[in-house]
Amino acid sequence: MTWRPQYRSSKFRHVFGKAATKENCYDGVPITRSVHDNHFCSVNPRFIAVITECAGGGAFIVLSINHTGKVDPHHPKVSGHRGNVLDIKWNPFNDFCIASCSEDATVKIWDIPKHGVLKNITVPWKELQGHSRRVGLIEWHPTASNVLFSTGYDHQVMVWNLNTPEQVVKNPVRMISVHPEVVLSMSFNTDGSRLATSCKDKKIRVIDPRTGTLLQETSCKSHRASKVLFLGNLKMLLSTGSSCWNHRQVALWDQEDLSQPSFQEDLDGSSGVLFPFYDPDTHMLYIAGKGDGNIRYYEVSAEKPYVHYLTEYRSILPQKGVGVMPKRGLDVCSCEVFRFYRLVTIKSLIEPLSMIVPRRSETYQEDIYPMTAGKEPALTAEEWLSGVDKGPMLMSLRPGSKVETYIDHLESRKSLSASLDTRRSQSRPGLLQLAYIQEQLGFAQKEEHKGAGVSPSLLPSSRERSQDRSCALSTAANNHEDLTQNSPPKTENELRQVFYKQQEEIRRLRELLNQRDVRIKQLELEIKNVRNSQSSR
C-alpha cells in the first residue's frame, strides 16, 4: 500500500490578510508611549478609540470609523483622568458608551455623542472609585447589560453594577481577592458564568464571577502564562506566555482540568507579549505579538491535535497594539471574517487589516457567517447578579436582515418594528425610489436576455439578485442615515465630518458601480457564448 499524505479539509485554508490602502488608514494619530501590555485601541461599527498622549493627565481620542486619512492634530479628546489612561473598552450593547481606566485609580464611563466628539469631553457619565492603586484592565460582561469588571495593582478584581442613580459609585457589588499579584488578563466564557484570569505569578485561574470562588488553578511550571482566553463553546482555555527557556509559547487547557496543558507549542524566541484573539463562529485563532509585524492564524478543533496552523500575515511595520472590529461591523459582501486595527507607532498610523476568505461569488456566503452575538443584552445586571445565566442574543449578518433571535422578546417587539418600518419608509423616500429603480432595471435586463434567447439558468437567481440588492440598499441606507441624522454643519469640524462622510459614500458607490460593471460583462459573455452555440447547431 502506497503512503498518501493526510490533507485536512477546511474552508478557511486560504484566508489571507488584506491591509487597507494609505487613504483608508488613520494617519497622524498621536498613539500613547505607554509600555503597558494592553491593546490601547477599541473598535465598534461606529467609532474607533485610541489611547493618546495628553499633558497634565490621561486622554484618548474617538474617531468616526469613516474618518480615514489625515487626522487633525488638534482633534478633540476625552480627557477627564488625572493620570495616564491604561485601558479602554466599548460597551458591547451600546455603541455610544465607552469605559476607561487610569493610573489615578478610577474607572470612568463616558457617553459619546452620536455625531462624534467635536469638542473636548471632561465630564464622565459615571465614575467608579474603589481601587487603592492604578487600574490596569477592564472588561464588560458578555451577556448582561451594564456589568463591568475592573482590576488594578491592588490585586483586586471588582464587579460593578452601573444601573445606579449615583454619578460617583464607590461600592462595587463584589470584590474578588484570590490573586497574590497583578492580574494581566481577563476572559469570560460564552454565557459569562466563568471568569478566567492570568496573573503575574504566571498562573491561570478560573473563578465564579458572582461569588469570587476559585474553581481551578494551574500548577504546571513548564508554561508561564501572560494572557488567557476562553475558546467559545469548546470548553477549552488558550494561554500565551513563555517556556522555561524564555521561548514564546501557546498552550491549550481543558477548562475542567488545569493540571497539564492539552496542547503546547513554542513559537519563537522574541520577547514581545502575544495577544490571542478567537472567533467562535469560524473557530479561527489569531495571535499577534507586541512589536511584531506579523499575525499568525490557526484553526481550532475539539479533537487532537486541536490547533491547526493555517498561515500568517506579514508586514515590515511593527504593531504596538491591536483593536478588533465586532462581527456585526464586517463587510460580508467581500467575505471578510475578521478585521484588525494595527497601531503602528513609528508612523503614527492606524492600519485596518481585513482577513478575507477568497470566494468567486460576490453574494452573501451563509456557510462562513453563522448566527453571531448581536448588540442586544440577554440579561439585565440585576438578573445576572441574582444567579441567572443565559447565552448571548444571536443575529444574522445577512445584509438588510434585521432578524435576531430574541425569542423571549419577539412578540413584544413586533408592533414597535412595524411602526419603525413605516416611519423609516416615510423619512427615506430616496431609498424607496432606489429600490424601485433597481427592480425596474432587473426586469428590463431579464426581458432583454429573454429576447436574446438566453437560458434562464444562466441568469442570476432571485436569491442572488436580492442579496446584491440588499448589499446596495444596506450601504446606501447606512450612508443616508449618517448624513441626515445631523443638523447642517455650523463649525469647521462639523463641515469636515460631513466632507469625510461624503467621500466615503462616493467611494462605496464607485465600488458598487464596479461590481455592476463586472456582472454586466459576465452576462454579455454568457450571451455571446449562447449565441455561438446556437449558430453552430
Coordinates of C-alpha atoms in Angstrom, one line a residue:
M1 CA 0.0 0.0 0.0
T2 CA 1.4 3.4 -1.0
W3 CA 1.6 6.2 1.5
R4 CA -0.7 9.2 0.9
P5 CA -0.5 12.5 2.8
Q6 CA -3.4 13.3 5.1
Y7 CA -5.0 16.5 3.9
R8 CA -7.4 18.3 6.1
S9 CA -10.4 19.9 4.5
S10 CA -11.1 23.4 5.6
K11 CA -13.0 26.4 4.1
F12 CA -10.6 28.8 5.8
R13 CA -7.4 27.2 4.5
H14 CA -6.7 30.1 2.2
V15 CA -7.7 33.0 4.3
F16 CA -5.4 36.0 3.6
G17 CA -4.8 39.4 5.2
K18 CA -5.5 42.5 3.1
A19 CA -4.2 45.7 4.5
A20 CA -6.0 49.0 3.8
T21 CA -4.6 51.5 1.4
K22 CA -2.9 54.6 2.7
E23 CA -6.1 56.8 2.2
N24 CA -8.2 54.3 4.1
C25 CA -5.8 54.3 7.2
Y26 CA -5.9 56.8 10.0
D27 CA -2.8 58.9 9.7
G28 CA -1.2 61.3 12.2
V29 CA -2.7 59.7 15.4
P30 CA -0.6 60.5 18.5
I31 CA -0.5 57.0 19.9
T32 CA 0.4 56.6 23.5
R33 CA 4.0 55.9 24.5
S34 CA 3.0 53.7 27.4
V35 CA 4.7 50.4 27.9
H36 CA 1.6 48.7 29.4
D37 CA 0.7 45.4 27.9
N38 CA -2.7 46.3 26.6
H39 CA -4.4 46.8 23.2
F40 CA -4.5 50.6 23.5
C41 CA -7.4 50.6 21.0
S42 CA -11.1 49.6 21.0
V43 CA -13.4 49.5 18.0
N44 CA -17.1 49.2 17.2
P45 CA -19.1 49.6 14.0
R46 CA -19.3 53.4 14.5
F47 CA -16.2 54.6 16.3
I48 CA -12.5 53.8 16.9
A49 CA -11.0 54.9 20.2
V50 CA -7.2 55.1 20.7
I51 CA -5.3 56.0 23.9
T52 CA -3.1 59.0 23.2
E53 CA -0.8 61.4 24.9
C54 CA -2.1 64.4 26.9
A55 CA -0.3 67.0 29.1
G56 CA -1.4 67.0 32.7
G57 CA -3.4 63.8 32.7
G58 CA -4.6 60.9 30.6
A59 CA -6.8 61.0 27.4
F60 CA -8.0 59.1 24.4
I61 CA -9.4 60.2 21.1
V62 CA -12.6 58.9 19.4
L63 CA -12.7 58.9 15.6
S64 CA -15.6 58.1 13.3
I65 CA -15.0 54.7 11.7
N66 CA -15.4 56.5 8.3
H67 CA -13.0 59.3 9.2
T68 CA -10.0 57.9 7.4
G69 CA -7.0 59.9 6.1
K70 CA -5.1 62.5 7.9
V71 CA -6.3 63.2 11.5
D72 CA -6.4 66.8 12.7
P73 CA -3.6 67.2 15.3
H74 CA -6.0 69.3 17.4
H75 CA -8.7 66.7 17.3
P76 CA -10.9 66.9 20.4
K77 CA -10.0 64.4 23.2
V78 CA -11.8 62.6 26.0
S79 CA -9.6 63.8 28.9
G80 CA -11.1 63.5 32.3
H81 CA -8.5 61.4 34.0
R82 CA -5.7 62.8 36.2
G83 CA -3.3 60.0 35.3
N84 CA -2.4 58.1 32.1
V85 CA -5.2 56.0 30.6
L86 CA -4.2 52.3 30.6
D87 CA -7.2 50.6 29.0
I88 CA -10.4 51.4 27.1
K89 CA -13.3 49.2 26.1
W90 CA -16.6 49.9 24.2
N91 CA -19.8 48.7 25.7
P92 CA -20.8 45.7 23.6
F93 CA -24.5 46.7 23.8
N94 CA -24.2 50.4 23.3
D95 CA -22.0 51.9 20.5
F96 CA -22.0 55.3 22.2
C97 CA -20.7 54.2 25.7
I98 CA -17.1 53.5 26.5
A99 CA -15.2 52.7 29.7
S100 CA -11.7 53.8 30.6
C101 CA -9.3 53.1 33.5
S102 CA -6.3 55.0 34.6
E103 CA -3.3 55.4 36.8
D104 CA -5.4 57.7 39.0
A105 CA -7.1 54.5 40.4
T106 CA -10.5 55.3 38.9
V107 CA -12.7 53.8 36.2
K108 CA -14.9 56.2 34.2
I109 CA -17.8 55.6 31.9
W110 CA -18.3 58.1 29.0
D111 CA -21.2 59.0 26.8
I112 CA -20.1 59.7 23.2
P113 CA -22.4 62.0 21.1
K114 CA -24.0 60.3 18.1
H115 CA -22.3 62.8 15.7
G116 CA -18.8 62.1 17.3
V117 CA -16.5 64.1 19.5
L118 CA -16.5 67.7 18.3
K119 CA -15.1 69.2 21.5
N120 CA -13.2 68.0 24.5
I121 CA -15.1 65.8 26.9
T122 CA -14.1 66.1 30.5
V123 CA -17.2 65.1 32.5
P124 CA -17.9 61.3 32.6
W125 CA -21.4 59.7 32.8
K126 CA -20.2 57.7 35.8
E127 CA -17.0 57.4 37.9
L128 CA -16.1 54.2 39.8
Q129 CA -14.0 54.7 42.9
G130 CA -12.9 51.6 44.8
H131 CA -9.3 50.7 43.8
S132 CA -6.5 51.8 46.0
R133 CA -3.9 51.7 43.3
R134 CA -3.8 52.2 39.5
V135 CA -6.4 50.3 37.4
G136 CA -4.8 48.4 34.5
L137 CA -7.6 46.4 33.0
I138 CA -11.4 46.5 32.4
E139 CA -13.8 44.1 30.8
W140 CA -17.6 44.2 30.1
H141 CA -19.8 41.2 30.8
P142 CA -20.6 39.5 27.5
T143 CA -24.3 38.9 28.1
A144 CA -25.5 41.2 31.0
S145 CA -26.0 44.9 30.4
N146 CA -24.2 47.5 32.5
V147 CA -21.9 45.0 34.3
L148 CA -18.2 45.9 34.3
F149 CA -15.2 44.2 35.8
S150 CA -12.0 46.1 36.7
T151 CA -8.7 45.0 38.2
G152 CA -5.7 47.0 39.3
Y153 CA -2.4 46.9 41.0
D154 CA -4.1 46.4 44.4
H155 CA -4.6 42.7 43.2
Q156 CA -8.4 43.1 43.4
V157 CA -11.0 42.3 40.8
M158 CA -14.1 44.4 41.3
V159 CA -17.6 43.8 39.9
W160 CA -19.6 47.0 39.2
N161 CA -23.3 47.4 38.5
L162 CA -23.8 50.6 36.5
N163 CA -27.6 50.6 37.0
T164 CA -27.4 53.0 39.9
P165 CA -28.6 56.7 40.1
E166 CA -25.3 57.9 41.6
Q167 CA -22.8 59.5 39.3
V168 CA -19.9 58.5 41.6
V169 CA -20.1 54.8 42.6
K170 CA -17.8 53.9 45.5
N171 CA -19.1 50.4 46.4
P172 CA -18.6 47.5 43.9
V173 CA -21.1 44.7 44.2
R174 CA -18.3 42.1 44.6
M175 CA -14.6 42.1 45.3
I176 CA -12.6 39.1 44.2
S177 CA -9.4 38.6 46.2
V178 CA -7.8 35.4 45.1
H179 CA -4.7 36.8 43.3
P180 CA -1.4 37.4 45.0
E181 CA 0.0 39.5 42.2
V182 CA -1.3 41.8 39.4
V183 CA -3.9 40.4 37.1
L184 CA -2.6 40.5 33.5
S185 CA -5.7 39.5 31.5
M186 CA -9.4 38.5 32.0
S187 CA -11.7 36.5 29.8
F188 CA -15.3 35.2 30.1
N189 CA -16.9 32.1 28.7
T190 CA -19.9 32.4 26.3
D191 CA -22.6 33.0 28.9
G192 CA -20.4 34.9 31.4
S193 CA -20.7 32.3 34.2
R194 CA -17.0 31.7 34.4
L195 CA -14.1 34.2 34.5
A196 CA -10.5 33.1 33.6
T197 CA -7.6 35.3 34.7
S198 CA -3.8 35.2 34.2
C199 CA -1.7 36.7 36.9
K200 CA 1.9 38.0 37.3
D201 CA 2.6 34.8 39.3
K202 CA 2.3 33.0 35.8
K203 CA -0.8 31.0 36.9
I204 CA -4.2 30.7 35.3
R205 CA -7.3 30.7 37.4
V206 CA -11.0 30.0 36.7
I207 CA -13.3 31.9 39.0
D208 CA -17.0 32.1 39.7
P209 CA -17.5 35.9 39.0
R210 CA -20.6 36.2 41.2
T211 CA -19.2 34.7 44.4
G212 CA -15.5 35.1 43.7
T213 CA -14.9 31.4 44.4
L214 CA -11.7 30.0 43.0
L215 CA -12.7 26.9 40.9
Q216 CA -9.5 25.9 39.1
E217 CA -5.8 26.9 39.2
T218 CA -2.8 25.8 37.1
S219 CA 0.2 24.2 38.8
C220 CA 2.2 23.5 35.6
K221 CA 5.7 25.0 35.7
S222 CA 6.7 24.4 32.1
H223 CA 4.4 27.2 30.9
R224 CA 4.3 30.7 32.3
A225 CA 1.1 32.3 31.2
S226 CA 0.7 36.0 30.5
K227 CA -2.6 36.2 28.5
V228 CA -5.6 33.8 28.7
L229 CA -8.7 33.4 26.6
F230 CA -11.9 31.2 26.7
L231 CA -12.4 29.4 23.3
G232 CA -16.2 29.9 23.0
N233 CA -18.2 26.7 23.4
L234 CA -15.2 24.3 23.0
K235 CA -14.8 24.2 26.9
M236 CA -11.1 25.0 26.5
L237 CA -8.8 27.8 27.5
L238 CA -5.9 29.1 25.5
S239 CA -3.0 30.9 27.0
T240 CA 0.1 32.7 25.6
G241 CA 3.3 33.1 27.6
S242 CA 6.8 31.7 27.8
S243 CA 8.5 28.4 28.4
C244 CA 11.3 27.6 30.8
W245 CA 13.7 28.6 28.1
N246 CA 12.0 32.0 27.5
H247 CA 10.6 31.0 24.2
R248 CA 7.2 32.4 23.4
Q249 CA 4.6 29.7 23.8
V250 CA 1.0 28.8 23.2
A251 CA -0.9 26.3 25.4
L252 CA -4.3 24.8 25.3
W253 CA -6.2 23.7 28.5
D254 CA -9.2 21.7 29.5
Q255 CA -11.3 24.2 31.5
E256 CA -12.3 21.4 33.9
D257 CA -8.7 20.2 34.5
L258 CA -5.8 22.8 34.6
S259 CA -3.2 20.3 35.9
Q260 CA -1.5 19.9 32.5
P261 CA -2.0 21.6 29.1
S262 CA -3.6 19.5 26.4
F263 CA -1.5 21.2 23.7
Q264 CA 1.7 23.2 23.9
E265 CA 3.9 24.7 21.2
D266 CA 6.9 27.1 21.1
L267 CA 6.6 29.8 18.5
D268 CA 9.8 31.8 18.6
G269 CA 12.4 33.5 20.8
S270 CA 11.1 37.0 20.7
S271 CA 10.2 38.9 23.9
G272 CA 7.0 40.8 23.0
V273 CA 3.7 39.8 24.6
L274 CA 1.4 37.6 22.4
F275 CA -2.2 38.8 22.2
P276 CA -4.7 36.0 21.3
F277 CA -8.0 36.6 19.5
Y278 CA -10.6 33.9 18.9
D279 CA -13.6 33.9 16.5
P280 CA -16.1 31.3 17.8
D281 CA -18.1 31.5 14.6
T282 CA -15.2 30.3 12.3
H283 CA -13.1 28.6 15.1
M284 CA -10.2 30.6 14.0
L285 CA -7.4 31.7 16.4
Y286 CA -5.3 34.8 15.7
I287 CA -2.1 35.6 17.6
A288 CA -0.5 39.0 17.3
G289 CA 2.7 39.8 19.0
K290 CA 3.5 43.2 20.5
G291 CA 6.4 44.7 18.5
D292 CA 5.9 42.1 15.7
G293 CA 4.9 42.8 12.1
N294 CA 3.2 39.5 11.6
I295 CA -0.1 37.9 12.8
R296 CA -0.4 34.1 12.8
Y297 CA -3.7 32.4 12.4
Y298 CA -4.9 28.9 13.2
E299 CA -8.0 26.8 13.2
V300 CA -9.0 25.2 16.4
S301 CA -11.0 21.9 16.7
A302 CA -12.3 19.8 19.6
E303 CA -10.2 16.7 18.6
K304 CA -6.5 16.2 18.6
P305 CA -4.2 17.8 17.6
Y306 CA -6.6 20.6 18.4
V307 CA -4.7 23.5 16.8
H308 CA -4.0 23.6 13.1
Y309 CA -1.7 26.2 11.6
L310 CA -3.0 28.0 8.5
T311 CA -0.6 30.8 7.6
E312 CA 0.4 34.3 8.7
Y313 CA 0.2 37.8 7.6
R314 CA 3.5 39.6 7.4
S315 CA 4.3 43.3 7.4
I316 CA 7.5 45.3 7.9
L317 CA 5.7 47.7 10.2
P318 CA 5.6 46.6 13.9
Q319 CA 2.4 46.9 15.9
K320 CA 2.2 48.3 19.4
G321 CA -1.4 47.4 20.0
V322 CA -4.4 45.9 18.1
G323 CA -8.1 46.6 18.0
V324 CA -10.7 44.2 16.7
M325 CA -14.0 45.1 14.9
P326 CA -17.1 43.1 16.2
K327 CA -18.6 40.7 13.7
R328 CA -21.6 42.9 13.1
G329 CA -19.3 45.6 11.7
L330 CA -17.6 43.5 9.0
D331 CA -18.1 43.8 5.2
V332 CA -19.8 40.5 4.5
C333 CA -20.2 41.3 0.8
S334 CA -16.4 40.9 0.4
C335 CA -16.2 37.7 2.5
E336 CA -14.4 39.5 5.4
V337 CA -14.4 37.3 8.5
F338 CA -12.2 39.3 10.8
R339 CA -10.7 42.8 11.0
F340 CA -7.8 44.2 13.0
Y341 CA -6.8 47.8 13.5
R342 CA -3.0 47.8 13.9
L343 CA -1.3 50.6 15.9
V344 CA 1.9 51.5 14.1
T345 CA 3.7 54.0 16.3
I346 CA 6.7 54.6 14.1
K347 CA 4.4 56.2 11.6
S348 CA 1.6 57.4 13.9
L349 CA -0.7 55.2 11.8
I350 CA -3.7 53.0 12.5
E351 CA -3.9 50.4 9.7
P352 CA -7.1 48.4 9.2
L353 CA -6.3 44.7 8.2
S354 CA -9.1 42.6 6.8
M355 CA -9.0 38.8 6.9
I356 CA -10.8 37.6 3.8
V357 CA -12.0 34.1 2.6
P358 CA -11.4 34.0 -1.1
R359 CA -14.6 33.3 -2.9
R360 CA -15.6 33.7 -6.6
S361 CA -19.1 34.7 -5.9
E362 CA -19.8 38.2 -4.7
T363 CA -23.1 37.2 -2.9
Y364 CA -23.6 36.6 0.8
Q365 CA -21.8 33.4 1.9
E366 CA -24.0 31.8 4.5
D367 CA -21.6 29.0 5.4
I368 CA -19.0 31.3 6.7
Y369 CA -21.4 33.7 8.5
P370 CA -23.4 31.7 11.1
M371 CA -25.6 33.4 13.6
T372 CA -23.4 35.5 15.8
A373 CA -23.6 37.6 19.0
G374 CA -25.7 40.7 18.5
K375 CA -25.8 44.1 20.3
E376 CA -28.8 43.3 22.5
P377 CA -28.1 42.1 26.0
A378 CA -29.6 38.7 27.1
L379 CA -29.9 39.8 30.8
T380 CA -30.1 42.8 32.9
A381 CA -27.5 43.4 35.6
E382 CA -30.0 42.5 38.3
E383 CA -30.9 39.2 36.7
W384 CA -27.3 38.2 36.3
L385 CA -26.4 39.1 39.9
S386 CA -29.4 37.0 41.1
G387 CA -27.9 33.9 39.5
V388 CA -29.4 33.7 36.0
D389 CA -27.1 32.5 33.2
K390 CA -28.0 33.0 29.6
G391 CA -26.1 32.8 26.3
P392 CA -25.8 35.9 24.0
M393 CA -28.6 37.1 21.8
L394 CA -27.8 36.0 18.2
M395 CA -28.3 37.9 15.0
S396 CA -27.8 37.2 11.3
L397 CA -25.1 39.0 9.3
R398 CA -27.1 38.8 6.0
P399 CA -27.2 42.4 4.5
G400 CA -30.5 44.0 5.2
S401 CA -31.6 41.3 7.6
K402 CA -32.9 42.6 10.9
V403 CA -34.0 39.2 12.2
E404 CA -32.4 38.4 15.6
T405 CA -33.2 35.5 17.8
Y406 CA -34.8 37.4 20.6
I407 CA -37.1 34.5 21.4
D408 CA -38.4 35.9 24.6
H409 CA -38.9 39.4 23.3
L410 CA -40.1 38.8 19.7
E411 CA -43.8 39.2 20.2
S412 CA -43.4 42.4 22.3
R413 CA -41.3 44.0 19.6
K414 CA -43.5 43.3 16.5
S415 CA -45.6 46.4 16.8
L416 CA -42.5 48.5 17.5
S417 CA -40.7 47.2 14.5
A418 CA -43.8 47.8 12.3
S419 CA -44.0 51.4 13.4
L420 CA -40.3 51.9 12.9
D421 CA -40.5 50.5 9.3
T422 CA -43.4 52.8 8.5
R423 CA -41.5 55.8 9.9
R424 CA -38.3 54.8 8.1
S425 CA -40.1 54.5 4.8
Q426 CA -41.7 57.9 5.2
S427 CA -38.4 59.6 6.2
R428 CA -36.3 58.0 3.4
P429 CA -38.2 58.3 0.1
G430 CA -34.8 58.2 -1.8
L431 CA -34.3 54.6 -0.7
L432 CA -37.7 53.5 -1.9
Q433 CA -37.0 55.2 -5.2
L434 CA -33.6 53.4 -5.4
A435 CA -35.3 50.1 -4.7
Y436 CA -37.9 50.8 -7.4
I437 CA -35.3 51.7 -10.0
Q438 CA -33.3 48.6 -9.2
E439 CA -36.4 46.4 -9.6
Q440 CA -37.2 48.0 -13.0
L441 CA -33.6 47.6 -14.1
G442 CA -33.6 43.9 -13.2
F443 CA -36.9 43.4 -15.1
A444 CA -35.5 45.2 -18.2
Q445 CA -32.4 43.1 -18.1
K446 CA -34.4 39.9 -17.8
E447 CA -36.6 40.9 -20.8
E448 CA -33.5 41.8 -22.8
H449 CA -31.9 38.4 -22.1
K450 CA -35.2 36.6 -22.9
G451 CA -35.4 38.3 -26.2
A452 CA -31.8 37.3 -27.0
G453 CA -32.6 33.6 -26.3
V454 CA -30.6 33.2 -23.1
S455 CA -31.4 30.3 -21.0
P456 CA -33.0 31.2 -17.6
S457 CA -30.4 29.0 -15.9
L458 CA -27.7 31.5 -16.9
L459 CA -29.4 34.4 -15.4
P460 CA -28.7 35.4 -11.8
S461 CA -31.2 33.7 -9.4
S462 CA -33.8 35.7 -7.5
R463 CA -31.8 34.9 -4.3
E464 CA -28.6 36.3 -5.8
R465 CA -30.4 39.4 -7.1
S466 CA -32.0 40.0 -3.7
Q467 CA -28.7 39.6 -1.9
D468 CA -26.9 42.0 -4.2
R469 CA -29.8 44.5 -3.8
S470 CA -29.6 44.0 0.0
C471 CA -25.9 44.9 -0.1
A472 CA -26.6 48.0 -2.1
L473 CA -29.6 49.1 -0.1
S474 CA -27.9 48.5 3.3
T475 CA -24.8 50.5 2.2
A476 CA -27.0 53.3 0.9
A477 CA -29.2 53.2 4.0
N478 CA -26.2 53.5 6.3
N479 CA -24.7 56.4 4.4
H480 CA -28.1 58.2 4.1
E481 CA -28.7 57.7 7.8
D482 CA -25.3 59.1 8.8
L483 CA -25.7 62.1 6.5
T484 CA -29.3 63.0 7.5
Q485 CA -29.2 62.5 11.3
N486 CA -27.1 65.6 11.8
S487 CA -28.1 69.2 11.5
P488 CA -26.4 71.4 8.9
P489 CA -22.8 72.0 9.7
K490 CA -22.1 75.1 11.7
T491 CA -18.4 74.8 12.6
E492 CA -15.3 73.9 10.7
N493 CA -15.1 70.5 12.5
E494 CA -18.7 69.6 11.6
L495 CA -18.1 70.6 8.0
R496 CA -15.0 68.4 7.9
Q497 CA -17.0 65.5 9.3
V498 CA -19.7 65.9 6.6
F499 CA -16.9 66.0 3.9
Y500 CA -15.4 62.8 5.1
K501 CA -18.8 61.0 5.1
Q502 CA -19.5 62.2 1.6
Q503 CA -16.1 61.0 0.4
E504 CA -16.8 57.6 2.0
E505 CA -20.2 57.4 0.3
I506 CA -18.6 58.3 -3.1
R507 CA -16.1 55.5 -2.6
R508 CA -18.7 52.9 -1.8
L509 CA -20.9 53.9 -4.7
R510 CA -17.9 53.5 -7.0
E511 CA -17.3 50.0 -5.7
L512 CA -20.9 49.2 -6.3
L513 CA -20.7 50.5 -9.9
N514 CA -17.5 48.5 -10.5
Q515 CA -19.3 45.3 -9.2
R516 CA -22.2 46.0 -11.5
D517 CA -19.9 46.6 -14.5
V518 CA -18.2 43.2 -13.8
R519 CA -21.6 41.5 -13.6
I520 CA -22.7 43.1 -16.9
K521 CA -19.6 41.9 -18.7
Q522 CA -20.1 38.4 -17.4
L523 CA -23.7 38.4 -18.7
E524 CA -22.6 39.8 -22.1
L525 CA -20.0 37.0 -22.3
E526 CA -22.6 34.4 -21.5
I527 CA -25.0 35.8 -24.1
K528 CA -22.2 35.6 -26.7
N529 CA -21.4 32.0 -25.8
V530 CA -25.1 31.0 -26.1
R531 CA -25.5 32.7 -29.4
N532 CA -22.3 31.0 -30.7
S533 CA -23.6 27.6 -29.6
Q534 CA -26.9 28.2 -31.3
S535 CA -25.3 29.3 -34.5
S536 CA -23.1 26.2 -34.6
R537 CA -26.1 24.0 -34.5

